[in-house]
mmCIF file of C-alpha atoms in Angstrom:
data_model
loop_
_atom_site.group_PDB
_atom_site.id
_atom_site.type_symbol
_atom_site.label_atom_id
_atom_site.label_comp_id
_atom_site.label_asym_id
_atom_site.label_seq_id
_atom_site.Cartn_x
_atom_site.Cartn_y
_atom_site.Cartn_z
ATOM 1 C CA LEU O 1 -72.907 31.082 42.829
ATOM 2 C CA HIS O 2 -73.536 27.514 41.671
ATOM 3 C CA LEU O 3 -75.526 28.106 38.456
ATOM 4 C CA GLY O 4 -77.342 24.794 38.848
ATOM 5 C CA ARG O 5 -74.239 22.580 38.843
ATOM 6 C CA THR O 6 -73.512 19.901 41.390
ATOM 7 C CA GLN O 7 -70.258 19.802 43.333
ATOM 8 C CA GLY O 8 -69.050 16.901 41.141
ATOM 9 C CA GLU O 9 -69.755 18.747 37.882
ATOM 10 C CA ARG O 10 -67.872 21.829 39.077
ATOM 11 C CA GLY O 11 -64.895 19.659 40.118
ATOM 12 C CA ILE O 12 -64.757 17.864 36.746
ATOM 13 C CA MET O 13 -64.948 21.127 34.826
ATOM 14 C CA GLN O 14 -62.232 22.658 36.974
ATOM 15 C CA ASN O 15 -59.931 19.629 36.537
ATOM 16 C CA ASN O 16 -60.451 19.600 32.744
ATOM 17 C CA ALA O 17 -59.723 23.330 32.501
ATOM 18 C CA THR O 18 -56.611 22.968 34.671
ATOM 19 C CA GLN O 19 -55.255 20.034 32.658
ATOM 20 C CA ALA O 20 -56.043 21.711 29.355
ATOM 21 C CA GLY O 21 -54.402 24.935 30.528
ATOM 22 C CA ARG O 22 -51.015 23.376 31.281
ATOM 23 C CA ALA O 23 -49.848 22.732 27.706
ATOM 24 C CA PRO O 24 -51.048 26.095 26.350
ATOM 25 C CA ALA O 25 -49.303 27.956 29.178
ATOM 26 C CA GLY O 26 -46.038 26.257 28.217
ATOM 27 C CA LEU O 27 -46.718 27.041 24.564
ATOM 28 C CA VAL O 28 -47.352 30.696 25.370
ATOM 29 C CA VAL O 29 -44.100 30.922 27.347
ATOM 30 C CA MET O 30 -42.057 29.242 24.593
ATOM 31 C CA LEU O 31 -43.551 31.387 21.824
ATOM 32 C CA SER O 32 -43.076 34.544 23.901
ATOM 33 C CA LEU O 33 -39.418 33.676 24.391
ATOM 34 C CA ALA O 34 -39.082 33.003 20.655
ATOM 35 C CA LEU O 35 -40.547 36.420 19.864
ATOM 36 C CA MET O 36 -38.161 38.082 22.323
ATOM 37 C CA VAL O 37 -35.102 36.301 20.894
ATOM 38 C CA ASN O 38 -36.333 37.104 17.376
ATOM 39 C CA TYR O 39 -36.423 40.840 18.090
ATOM 40 C CA ILE O 40 -33.060 40.809 19.867
ATOM 41 C CA ASP O 41 -31.511 38.724 17.093
ATOM 42 C CA ARG O 42 -32.593 41.144 14.371
ATOM 43 C CA GLY O 43 -30.940 44.026 16.206
ATOM 44 C CA ALA O 44 -27.699 42.150 16.849
ATOM 45 C CA ILE O 45 -26.374 42.600 13.310
ATOM 46 C CA ALA O 46 -26.419 46.379 13.698
ATOM 47 C CA THR O 47 -24.444 46.058 16.925
ATOM 48 C CA ALA O 48 -21.897 43.783 15.236
ATOM 49 C CA ALA O 49 -21.719 45.875 12.032
ATOM 50 C CA PRO O 50 -18.507 47.799 12.892
ATOM 51 C CA LEU O 51 -16.698 44.562 13.750
ATOM 52 C CA LEU O 52 -18.021 42.810 10.624
ATOM 53 C CA GLN O 53 -17.013 45.752 8.475
ATOM 54 C CA LYS O 54 -13.467 45.644 9.795
ATOM 55 C CA GLU O 55 -13.143 41.827 9.803
ATOM 56 C CA LEU O 56 -14.428 41.372 6.237
ATOM 57 C CA ALA O 57 -12.995 44.651 4.851
ATOM 58 C CA LEU O 58 -16.408 45.922 3.776
ATOM 59 C CA SER O 59 -16.992 49.449 2.505
ATOM 60 C CA PRO O 60 -19.654 51.639 4.153
ATOM 61 C CA SER O 61 -21.901 50.958 1.176
ATOM 62 C CA GLU O 62 -21.479 47.190 1.508
ATOM 63 C CA ILE O 63 -22.219 47.163 5.237
ATOM 64 C CA GLY O 64 -25.292 49.253 4.419
ATOM 65 C CA TRP O 65 -26.468 46.482 2.085
ATOM 66 C CA VAL O 66 -25.904 43.915 4.818
ATOM 67 C CA LEU O 67 -28.000 45.898 7.289
ATOM 68 C CA ALA O 68 -30.717 46.618 4.734
ATOM 69 C CA VAL O 69 -31.191 42.982 3.683
ATOM 70 C CA PHE O 70 -32.738 42.196 7.058
ATOM 71 C CA TYR O 71 -35.595 44.613 6.509
ATOM 72 C CA TRP O 72 -35.928 44.085 2.759
ATOM 73 C CA ALA O 73 -36.297 40.352 3.251
ATOM 74 C CA TYR O 74 -38.269 40.387 6.502
ATOM 75 C CA ALA O 75 -41.212 42.612 5.579
ATOM 76 C CA PRO O 76 -42.187 41.087 2.207
ATOM 77 C CA LEU O 77 -41.811 37.547 3.520
ATOM 78 C CA GLN O 78 -44.401 37.967 6.282
ATOM 79 C CA PRO O 79 -47.436 37.803 3.953
ATOM 80 C CA VAL O 80 -45.807 34.953 2.013
ATOM 81 C CA MET O 81 -45.320 32.949 5.198
ATOM 82 C CA GLY O 82 -48.889 33.713 6.273
ATOM 83 C CA TRP O 83 -50.144 32.412 2.922
ATOM 84 C CA LEU O 84 -47.976 29.296 3.300
ATOM 85 C CA ALA O 85 -49.367 28.720 6.792
ATOM 86 C CA ASP O 86 -52.897 28.924 5.391
ATOM 87 C CA ARG O 87 -52.030 26.230 2.835
ATOM 88 C CA VAL O 88 -49.919 23.862 4.975
ATOM 89 C CA GLY O 89 -50.903 24.693 8.549
ATOM 90 C CA PRO O 90 -49.350 27.067 11.086
ATOM 91 C CA ALA O 91 -47.756 24.440 13.339
ATOM 92 C CA LEU O 92 -45.765 22.810 10.509
ATOM 93 C CA VAL O 93 -44.724 26.130 8.993
ATOM 94 C CA LEU O 94 -43.694 27.479 12.407
ATOM 95 C CA ALA O 95 -41.607 24.379 13.155
ATOM 96 C CA SER O 96 -39.932 24.639 9.731
ATOM 97 C CA GLY O 97 -39.336 28.341 10.307
ATOM 98 C CA PHE O 98 -37.675 27.675 13.652
ATOM 99 C CA ALA O 99 -35.389 25.128 11.974
ATOM 100 C CA LEU O 100 -34.495 27.506 9.119
ATOM 101 C CA TRP O 101 -34.006 30.392 11.551
ATOM 102 C CA SER O 102 -31.700 28.303 13.754
ATOM 103 C CA LEU O 103 -29.640 26.963 10.839
ATOM 104 C CA ALA O 104 -29.287 30.393 9.224
ATOM 105 C CA THR O 105 -28.275 31.959 12.541
ATOM 106 C CA ALA O 106 -25.593 29.294 13.019
ATOM 107 C CA ALA O 107 -24.449 29.662 9.396
ATOM 108 C CA THR O 108 -24.025 33.416 9.864
ATOM 109 C CA GLY O 109 -20.940 32.590 11.919
ATOM 110 C CA LEU O 110 -19.394 30.982 8.818
ATOM 111 C CA VAL O 111 -19.509 34.058 6.559
ATOM 112 C CA TRP O 112 -16.520 34.697 4.300
ATOM 113 C CA GLY O 113 -17.532 37.859 2.464
ATOM 114 C CA LEU O 114 -20.307 40.123 1.309
ATOM 115 C CA ALA O 115 -22.256 37.484 -0.665
ATOM 116 C CA SER O 116 -22.478 35.071 2.261
ATOM 117 C CA LEU O 117 -23.155 37.897 4.692
ATOM 118 C CA VAL O 118 -26.216 38.809 2.609
ATOM 119 C CA MET O 119 -27.317 35.243 1.803
ATOM 120 C CA PHE O 120 -27.395 33.847 5.361
ATOM 121 C CA PRO O 121 -29.345 36.757 6.859
ATOM 122 C CA ALA O 122 -31.864 36.486 4.011
ATOM 123 C CA ALA O 123 -32.469 32.851 5.015
ATOM 124 C CA PHE O 124 -32.574 33.971 8.645
ATOM 125 C CA CYS O 125 -35.303 36.477 7.751
ATOM 126 C CA ALA O 126 -37.311 33.829 5.919
ATOM 127 C CA GLY O 127 -37.397 31.789 9.127
ATOM 128 C CA SER O 128 -37.901 34.638 11.544
ATOM 129 C CA SER O 129 -40.530 36.479 9.496
ATOM 130 C CA LEU O 130 -43.083 33.819 10.208
ATOM 131 C CA ILE O 131 -42.580 33.729 13.963
ATOM 132 C CA GLY O 132 -44.379 37.009 14.590
ATOM 133 C CA THR O 133 -46.958 36.194 11.939
ATOM 134 C CA LEU O 134 -47.807 32.701 13.148
ATOM 135 C CA VAL O 135 -47.574 33.039 16.904
ATOM 136 C CA PHE O 136 -50.933 34.766 16.887
ATOM 137 C CA ARG O 137 -52.423 32.150 14.545
ATOM 138 C CA LEU O 138 -51.739 29.405 17.085
ATOM 139 C CA ARG O 139 -54.161 30.778 19.658
ATOM 140 C CA HIS O 140 -56.686 28.166 18.479
ATOM 141 C CA LEU O 141 -54.575 25.548 20.269
ATOM 142 C CA ILE O 142 -55.624 26.971 23.638
ATOM 143 C CA PRO O 143 -58.862 25.214 24.590
ATOM 144 C CA VAL O 144 -61.810 27.452 25.371
ATOM 145 C CA ALA O 145 -62.287 25.656 28.705
ATOM 146 C CA ALA O 146 -58.813 26.779 29.766
ATOM 147 C CA GLN O 147 -59.677 30.411 29.041
ATOM 148 C CA PHE O 148 -63.098 30.581 30.720
ATOM 149 C CA ASP O 149 -66.131 28.500 31.499
ATOM 150 C CA SER O 150 -68.204 28.848 28.334
ATOM 151 C CA ASN O 151 -71.282 27.375 30.047
ATOM 152 C CA VAL O 152 -71.765 30.238 32.489
ATOM 153 C CA GLY O 153 -75.317 31.457 32.287
ATOM 154 C CA ALA O 154 -76.524 28.411 30.350
#
């Protein structure tokens, strides 16, 4: 089915769609991996909790606070990060979030007690809360031509 297009027009459209589809495919893969690591990372603290409790001599109540801070910080920060992305732009906020998330994750290895064990994960949550929120906002970066031929039937 040619839909009134010449061989040259079909070839140009196909090449443009293929070239435009390369960068978004890489973006989709990278953001998917970030989401996967984000979910695994949030669950890792619960796995490490018995070792942290012993290493830092934390009471059951204190380790409960450590585990709870992830969810108390994560959920309320999602709308805040969405609002920030609306004001500044999703790409900049996502890049900043990745940087904060990475630094806070690295800093978690430097904890010395309860205060630092609560502070670093709170910063971690600030960075990671926007990943899930903003990944779906970046779909506008995928050109329409890479998704489908919008001129079909025209």
